[in-house]
mmCIF file of C-alpha atoms in Angstrom:
data_model
loop_
_atom_site.group_PDB
_atom_site.id
_atom_site.type_symbol
_atom_site.label_atom_id
_atom_site.label_comp_id
_atom_site.label_asym_id
_atom_site.label_seq_id
_atom_site.Cartn_x
_atom_site.Cartn_y
_atom_site.Cartn_z
ATOM 1 C CA MET N 1 -63.182 -17.509 47.016
ATOM 2 C CA SER N 2 -62.716 -15.884 43.631
ATOM 3 C CA VAL N 3 -59.867 -13.786 45.022
ATOM 4 C CA GLY N 4 -58.044 -16.899 46.230
ATOM 5 C CA VAL N 5 -58.498 -18.622 42.870
ATOM 6 C CA SER N 6 -57.243 -15.523 41.051
ATOM 7 C CA SER N 7 -54.202 -15.284 43.310
ATOM 8 C CA ALA N 8 -53.344 -18.946 42.788
ATOM 9 C CA ALA N 9 -53.739 -18.573 39.020
ATOM 10 C CA GLY N 10 -51.437 -15.553 39.088
ATOM 11 C CA ARG N 11 -48.789 -17.469 40.989
ATOM 12 C CA ARG N 12 -49.021 -20.351 38.541
ATOM 13 C CA TRP N 13 -48.773 -17.951 35.599
ATOM 14 C CA LYS N 14 -45.772 -16.219 37.176
ATOM 15 C CA ALA N 15 -44.097 -19.555 37.858
ATOM 16 C CA SER N 16 -44.692 -20.694 34.271
ATOM 17 C CA CYS N 17 -43.263 -17.424 32.930
ATOM 18 C CA THR N 18 -40.197 -17.799 35.140
ATOM 19 C CA ALA N 19 -39.696 -21.379 33.973
ATOM 20 C CA ALA N 20 -40.061 -20.305 30.336
ATOM 21 C CA ALA N 21 -37.590 -17.462 30.857
ATOM 22 C CA ASP N 22 -35.104 -19.834 32.461
ATOM 23 C CA CYS N 23 -35.508 -22.241 29.567
ATOM 24 C CA HIS N 24 -34.968 -19.502 27.010
ATOM 25 C CA SER N 25 -31.968 -18.242 28.965
ATOM 26 C CA ARG N 26 -30.421 -21.709 28.990
ATOM 27 C CA VAL N 27 -30.953 -22.100 25.244
ATOM 28 C CA TYR N 28 -29.521 -18.633 24.530
ATOM 29 C CA VAL N 29 -26.457 -19.066 26.748
ATOM 30 C CA THR N 30 -25.787 -22.548 25.374
ATOM 31 C CA ALA N 31 -26.061 -21.409 21.738
ATOM 32 C CA TYR N 32 -23.997 -18.302 22.464
ATOM 33 C CA THR N 33 -21.226 -20.296 24.158
ATOM 34 C CA ILE N 34 -21.109 -22.906 21.394
ATOM 35 C CA GLY N 35 -20.925 -20.139 18.785
ATOM 36 C CA GLU N 36 -18.055 -18.380 20.561
ATOM 37 C CA VAL N 37 -16.148 -21.671 20.959
ATOM 38 C CA LEU N 38 -16.517 -22.448 17.258
ATOM 39 C CA LEU N 39 -15.540 -18.881 16.356
ATOM 40 C CA ALA N 40 -12.398 -18.892 18.518
ATOM 41 C CA ARG N 41 -11.308 -22.322 17.323
ATOM 42 C CA GLY N 42 -12.027 -21.658 13.642
ATOM 43 C CA CYS N 43 -10.294 -18.247 13.549
ATOM 44 C CA TRP N 44 -7.206 -19.523 15.330
ATOM 45 C CA ARG N 45 -6.880 -22.465 12.937
ATOM 46 C CA LEU N 46 -7.420 -20.319 9.829
ATOM 47 C CA ALA N 47 -4.854 -17.786 11.060
ATOM 48 C CA ARG N 48 -2.166 -20.474 10.804
ATOM 49 C CA ARG N 49 -3.003 -21.091 7.139
ATOM 50 C CA SER N 50 -3.166 -17.515 5.884
ATOM 51 C CA LYS N 51 -0.116 -16.060 4.115
ATOM 52 C CA ARG N 52 -1.157 -12.461 4.762
ATOM 53 C CA ALA N 53 0.092 -11.002 8.035
ATOM 54 C CA SER N 54 -2.897 -8.658 8.400
ATOM 55 C CA VAL N 55 -5.352 -11.557 8.008
ATOM 56 C CA ARG N 56 -3.451 -13.642 10.556
ATOM 57 C CA VAL N 57 -3.429 -10.802 13.072
ATOM 58 C CA GLY N 58 -7.115 -10.019 12.478
ATOM 59 C CA LEU N 59 -8.241 -13.630 12.905
ATOM 60 C CA ARG N 60 -6.252 -14.012 16.105
ATOM 61 C CA VAL N 61 -7.733 -10.815 17.524
ATOM 62 C CA VAL N 62 -11.202 -12.176 16.714
ATOM 63 C CA ALA N 63 -10.306 -15.444 18.458
ATOM 64 C CA VAL N 64 -9.097 -13.564 21.550
ATOM 65 C CA GLY N 65 -12.313 -11.533 21.563
ATOM 66 C CA ALA N 66 -14.377 -14.710 21.433
ATOM 67 C CA ILE N 67 -12.397 -16.163 24.327
ATOM 68 C CA VAL N 68 -12.905 -13.009 26.404
ATOM 69 C CA THR N 69 -16.665 -13.312 25.966
ATOM 70 C CA PHE N 70 -16.508 -16.670 27.751
ATOM 71 C CA GLY N 71 -16.579 -14.586 30.937
ATOM 72 C CA TYR N 72 -19.993 -13.231 29.931
ATOM 73 C CA SER N 73 -21.439 -16.628 29.022
ATOM 74 C CA GLY N 74 -19.887 -18.184 32.151
ATOM 75 C CA VAL N 75 -21.679 -15.741 34.447
ATOM 76 C CA ARG N 76 -24.928 -16.239 32.557
ATOM 77 C CA THR N 77 -24.600 -20.024 32.850
ATOM 78 C CA GLY N 78 -23.779 -19.655 36.513
ATOM 79 C CA ASN N 79 -26.902 -17.571 37.038
ATOM 80 C CA VAL N 80 -29.065 -20.300 35.550
ATOM 81 C CA ILE N 81 -27.477 -22.996 37.716
ATOM 82 C CA ALA N 82 -27.344 -20.853 40.874
ATOM 83 C CA GLY N 83 -31.039 -19.988 40.502
ATOM 84 C CA ALA N 84 -31.935 -23.644 41.018
ATOM 85 C CA PHE N 85 -30.237 -23.476 44.445
ATOM 86 C CA GLY N 86 -31.623 -20.082 45.396
ATOM 87 C CA ILE N 87 -28.247 -18.352 44.931
ATOM 88 C CA SER N 88 -27.750 -15.052 43.078
ATOM 89 C CA LEU N 89 -24.651 -13.993 41.103
ATOM 90 C CA ALA N 90 -25.699 -10.369 40.899
ATOM 91 C CA GLY N 91 -22.252 -9.282 42.114
ATOM 92 C CA TRP N 92 -20.728 -10.664 38.916
ATOM 93 C CA GLU N 93 -22.892 -8.590 36.571
ATOM 94 C CA ASN N 94 -20.230 -5.910 35.989
ATOM 95 C CA PHE N 95 -17.650 -8.580 35.196
ATOM 96 C CA ALA N 96 -20.058 -10.253 32.769
ATOM 97 C CA TRP N 97 -20.832 -7.048 30.872
ATOM 98 C CA THR N 98 -17.160 -6.043 30.798
ATOM 99 C CA CYS N 99 -16.234 -9.370 29.241
ATOM 100 C CA GLY N 100 -19.091 -9.111 26.757
ATOM 101 C CA ASP N 101 -18.261 -5.527 25.716
ATOM 102 C CA VAL N 102 -14.493 -6.043 25.490
ATOM 103 C CA GLY N 103 -14.923 -9.320 23.624
ATOM 104 C CA ALA N 104 -17.354 -7.789 21.125
ATOM 105 C CA MET N 105 -15.016 -4.809 20.608
ATOM 106 C CA LEU N 106 -12.021 -7.085 19.953
ATOM 107 C CA THR N 107 -14.078 -9.152 17.535
ATOM 108 C CA LEU N 108 -15.066 -6.083 15.501
ATOM 109 C CA ILE N 109 -11.489 -4.785 15.520
ATOM 110 C CA GLY N 110 -10.223 -8.165 14.354
ATOM 111 C CA TRP N 111 -12.570 -8.181 11.361
ATOM 112 C CA LEU N 112 -11.463 -4.653 10.455
ATOM 113 C CA VAL N 113 -7.694 -5.226 10.695
ATOM 114 C CA PRO N 114 -7.231 -6.550 7.090
ATOM 115 C CA THR N 115 -9.408 -3.765 5.654
ATOM 116 C CA ILE N 116 -7.646 -1.026 7.594
ATOM 117 C CA THR N 117 -4.256 -2.476 6.627
ATOM 118 C CA ASP N 118 -5.178 -2.574 2.941
ATOM 119 C CA GLN N 119 -6.431 1.010 3.032
ATOM 120 C CA ALA N 120 -3.250 2.144 4.789
ATOM 121 C CA LYS N 121 -1.146 0.422 2.120
ATOM 122 C CA ASN N 122 -3.181 2.128 -0.617
ATOM 123 C CA VAL N 123 -2.620 5.535 0.971
ATOM 124 C CA GLN N 124 1.085 4.801 1.379
ATOM 125 C CA TYR N 125 1.331 3.643 -2.255
ATOM 126 C CA ARG N 126 -0.375 6.788 -3.572
ATOM 127 C CA PHE N 127 1.861 8.988 -1.418
ATOM 128 C CA ARG N 128 4.870 7.174 -2.827
ATOM 129 C CA GLN N 129 3.570 7.803 -6.357
ATOM 130 C CA TYR N 130 3.223 11.540 -5.692
ATOM 131 C CA LEU N 131 6.694 11.706 -4.156
ATOM 132 C CA SER N 132 8.247 9.756 -7.043
ATOM 133 C CA TYR N 133 6.503 11.955 -9.589
ATOM 134 C CA TYR N 134 8.030 15.143 -8.199
ATOM 135 C CA ARG N 135 11.455 13.592 -7.578
ATOM 136 C CA LEU N 136 11.638 12.467 -11.212
ATOM 137 C CA ARG N 137 11.063 16.024 -12.394
ATOM 138 C CA ARG N 138 14.788 16.826 -12.344
ATOM 139 C CA LEU N 139 15.606 13.859 -14.595
ATOM 140 C CA TRP N 140 12.650 14.596 -16.856
ATOM 141 C CA LEU N 141 13.676 18.238 -17.275
ATOM 142 C CA ALA N 142 17.214 17.199 -18.217
ATOM 143 C CA PHE N 143 15.820 15.391 -21.266
ATOM 144 C CA TYR N 144 12.973 17.800 -21.974
ATOM 145 C CA SER N 145 15.307 20.834 -22.096
ATOM 146 C CA GLU N 146 17.209 19.236 -24.973
ATOM 147 C CA ALA N 147 14.470 17.149 -26.627
ATOM 148 C CA PRO N 148 10.991 18.633 -25.988
ATOM 149 C CA GLU N 149 9.547 16.185 -28.501
ATOM 150 C CA ILE N 150 9.565 13.489 -25.795
ATOM 151 C CA ARG N 151 6.453 15.058 -24.268
ATOM 152 C CA LEU N 152 3.499 12.800 -25.006
ATOM 153 C CA PRO N 153 0.455 14.623 -26.427
ATOM 154 C CA VAL N 154 -2.711 14.022 -24.438
ATOM 155 C CA ASP N 155 -6.195 14.670 -25.823
ATOM 156 C CA GLN N 156 -8.293 16.103 -23.006
ATOM 157 C CA GLY N 157 -11.510 16.615 -24.954
ATOM 158 C CA ASP N 158 -13.484 13.891 -23.184
ATOM 159 C CA PRO N 159 -14.203 14.797 -19.513
ATOM 160 C CA ALA N 160 -13.959 11.141 -18.481
ATOM 161 C CA GLN N 161 -10.560 10.846 -20.171
ATOM 162 C CA SER N 162 -9.431 14.121 -18.599
ATOM 163 C CA ARG N 163 -10.138 12.768 -15.104
ATOM 164 C CA ARG N 164 -8.095 9.691 -15.849
ATOM 165 C CA PHE N 165 -5.225 11.750 -17.248
ATOM 166 C CA ARG N 166 -5.162 13.830 -14.055
ATOM 167 C CA SER N 167 -4.688 10.743 -11.847
ATOM 168 C CA ILE N 168 -1.263 10.423 -10.259
ATOM 169 C CA GLY N 169 -0.862 6.877 -11.561
ATOM 170 C CA PHE N 170 -1.223 7.990 -15.183
ATOM 171 C CA LYS N 171 0.976 11.072 -14.685
ATOM 172 C CA LEU N 172 3.755 9.022 -13.089
ATOM 173 C CA TYR N 173 3.581 6.388 -15.823
ATOM 174 C CA ARG N 174 3.607 9.124 -18.464
ATOM 175 C CA ARG N 175 6.675 10.769 -16.907
ATOM 176 C CA ALA N 176 8.522 7.448 -16.801
ATOM 177 C CA VAL N 177 7.714 6.767 -20.473
ATOM 178 C CA GLU N 178 8.900 10.246 -21.482
ATOM 179 C CA ILE N 179 12.163 9.714 -19.587
ATOM 180 C CA ARG N 180 12.652 6.385 -21.367
ATOM 181 C CA ASP N 181 12.046 8.160 -24.682
ATOM 182 C CA GLY N 182 14.636 10.768 -23.704
ATOM 183 C CA ARG N 183 17.153 8.034 -22.982
ATOM 184 C CA PHE N 184 16.462 6.583 -26.422
ATOM 185 C CA VAL N 185 17.088 9.998 -28.044
ATOM 186 C CA ILE N 186 20.567 10.441 -26.559
ATOM 187 C CA ARG N 187 21.526 6.780 -26.683
ATOM 188 C CA GLN N 188 23.319 7.311 -29.994
ATOM 189 C CA TYR N 189 25.624 9.852 -28.310
ATOM 190 C CA LEU N 190 26.938 7.588 -25.545
ATOM 191 C CA GLU N 191 30.697 7.188 -25.767
ATOM 192 C CA THR N 192 32.623 4.300 -24.226
ATOM 193 C CA GLY N 193 35.277 6.541 -22.711
ATOM 194 C CA VAL N 194 32.690 8.457 -20.698
ATOM 195 C CA ARG N 195 31.341 5.258 -19.192
ATOM 196 C CA GLU N 196 34.774 3.868 -18.359
ATOM 197 C CA SER N 197 36.022 7.070 -16.725
ATOM 198 C CA SER N 198 32.757 7.457 -14.791
ATOM 199 C CA GLU N 199 32.913 3.886 -13.494
ATOM 200 C CA ALA N 200 36.510 4.367 -12.363
ATOM 201 C CA HIS N 201 35.607 7.643 -10.622
ATOM 202 C CA HIS N 202 32.617 6.239 -8.731
ATOM 203 C CA ARG N 203 34.402 3.023 -7.757
ATOM 204 C CA VAL N 204 36.985 5.172 -6.010
ATOM 205 C CA ARG N 205 34.076 6.793 -4.131
ATOM 206 C CA GLY N 206 33.057 3.343 -2.904
ATOM 207 C CA LEU N 207 29.955 2.803 -5.046
ATOM 208 C CA ALA N 208 29.090 -0.666 -6.303
ATOM 209 C CA GLY N 209 26.215 -2.662 -7.748
ATOM 210 C CA GLU N 210 23.012 -0.913 -8.748
ATOM 211 C CA GLU N 211 24.060 2.346 -7.100
ATOM 212 C CA LEU N 212 27.230 2.413 -9.212
ATOM 213 C CA ASN N 213 25.211 1.773 -12.369
ATOM 214 C CA ALA N 214 22.818 4.602 -11.467
ATOM 215 C CA ALA N 215 25.658 7.076 -10.866
ATOM 216 C CA VAL N 216 27.382 6.129 -14.135
ATOM 217 C CA THR N 217 24.087 6.412 -16.022
ATOM 218 C CA ALA N 218 23.572 9.934 -14.666
ATOM 219 C CA ASP N 219 27.026 10.924 -15.977
ATOM 220 C CA GLN N 220 26.249 9.300 -19.324
ATOM 221 C CA ILE N 221 22.997 11.250 -19.587
ATOM 222 C CA LEU N 222 24.712 14.586 -18.985
ATOM 223 C CA ALA N 223 27.527 13.761 -21.415
ATOM 224 C CA GLY N 224 25.067 12.514 -24.034
ATOM 225 C CA ILE N 225 22.943 15.673 -23.774
ATOM 226 C CA ALA N 226 26.061 17.821 -24.142
ATOM 227 C CA ALA N 227 27.187 15.813 -27.178
ATOM 228 C CA ARG N 228 23.771 16.140 -28.807
ATOM 229 C CA LYS N 229 23.879 19.902 -28.389
ATOM 230 C CA THR N 230 27.147 20.064 -30.336
ATOM 231 C CA GLY N 231 26.071 17.382 -32.796
ATOM 232 C CA GLU N 232 29.193 15.290 -32.178
ATOM 233 C CA ARG N 233 28.425 11.602 -32.437
ATOM 234 C CA PRO N 234 31.026 9.060 -31.342
ATOM 235 C CA HIS N 235 32.445 6.575 -33.791
ATOM 236 C CA PRO N 236 30.271 3.414 -34.046
ATOM 237 C CA ASP N 237 33.119 1.408 -32.523
ATOM 238 C CA ARG N 238 33.060 3.712 -29.495
ATOM 239 C CA LEU N 239 29.310 3.539 -28.902
ATOM 240 C CA THR N 240 28.073 1.961 -25.654
ATOM 241 C CA ASP N 241 24.852 1.527 -23.728
ATOM 242 C CA PHE N 242 23.612 2.873 -20.406
ATOM 243 C CA ALA N 243 25.142 1.256 -17.349
ATOM 244 C CA ASP N 244 21.698 0.409 -15.950
ATOM 245 C CA THR N 245 20.274 -1.021 -19.159
ATOM 246 C CA ASP N 246 19.027 -4.244 -17.556
ATOM 247 C CA PRO N 247 17.830 -3.457 -14.011
ATOM 248 C CA GLU N 248 16.137 -6.237 -12.065
ATOM 249 C CA THR N 249 12.431 -5.402 -11.830
ATOM 250 C CA SER N 250 9.646 -7.561 -10.418
ATOM 251 C CA ARG N 251 7.103 -4.991 -9.178
ATOM 252 C CA PRO N 252 5.408 -2.002 -10.886
ATOM 253 C CA MET N 253 7.417 0.504 -8.846
ATOM 254 C CA ASP N 254 10.801 -1.177 -9.442
ATOM 255 C CA ASP N 255 11.244 0.616 -12.756
ATOM 256 C CA ILE N 256 10.381 3.918 -11.075
ATOM 257 C CA ASP N 257 12.918 3.188 -8.324
ATOM 258 C CA ALA N 258 15.605 2.592 -10.962
ATOM 259 C CA LEU N 259 14.879 5.991 -12.516
ATOM 260 C CA LEU N 260 14.853 7.639 -9.097
ATOM 261 C CA ALA N 261 18.288 6.194 -8.375
ATOM 262 C CA VAL N 262 19.606 7.915 -11.513
ATOM 263 C CA ALA N 263 17.835 11.174 -10.628
ATOM 264 C CA ARG N 264 19.555 11.259 -7.230
ATOM 265 C CA HIS N 265 22.959 11.474 -8.929
ATOM 266 C CA LEU N 266 22.082 14.397 -11.179
ATOM 267 C CA PRO N 267 23.455 17.795 -10.095
ATOM 268 C CA HIS N 268 21.078 20.159 -8.315
ATOM 269 C CA GLN N 269 20.678 22.806 -10.972
ATOM 270 C CA ARG N 270 17.749 24.302 -12.791
ATOM 271 C CA ALA N 271 17.348 22.769 -16.202
ATOM 272 C CA ARG N 272 16.634 24.949 -19.226
ATOM 273 C CA THR N 273 13.151 24.452 -20.642
ATOM 274 C CA PRO N 274 12.327 25.687 -24.154
ATOM 275 C CA HIS N 275 8.645 25.844 -23.220
ATOM 276 C CA PRO N 276 8.402 26.877 -19.506
ATOM 277 C CA GLU N 277 4.631 27.006 -19.616
ATOM 278 C CA ARG N 278 4.535 23.303 -20.485
ATOM 279 C CA ALA N 279 7.304 22.125 -18.196
ATOM 280 C CA PHE N 280 4.841 21.174 -15.469
ATOM 281 C CA ALA N 281 2.941 18.696 -17.635
#
């Protein structure tokens, strides 16, 4: 008798556990499905409002991932319903897990897209700074060979300051400032005839706009350096300014690009440096 009672109690306990598990499964699947629907809808709507391309792409990838996971929640919901009719959807388990894994992976990738894009842009920007720094060396040496006083003194006594001075951003900014100082030094040697003849020469070559101004400025720099060496200043009535005096700049690197355009038109020759050991500063 006791064995029969124990067996009946076990069946009742098993049935209650199964019912509880089914209830929990329904609650979980329902909450999971509602969450994925809200996620897909919210991300897709926000993607239309964002002005950043990386954010729009990331949000849409997240929305697609949430939609893919509907396959997982659909199989789970089907299991709960089919169980009431004594039907099993075990054959759909692989499909369910595939949808769940792929959807979760797409969701994570979507959240990472803006971060990865920003990091890639930072790397690209730093690479561009390094490249610009070395490409400006030719223009910097042209001024430094004639006017070494343009080199800015840097106090490297403080270790924290030394680390900042070694950064490529500071070095590039310093080189640009020294080039601007060099332009100021030879500005008083710029003769109108040089500018006019240079403009006529480069117009024949087909140059125009900012590229023409850069080519003329390069010729003016070389002529001004040569005039400073001889000490021959033009008459005040014959003085002029650089052709690229007022370039259009709206971003931090626009000024660097203007200097690079001038550097491209300088001849490929080794500039004389009065202090070779300091020429790499």
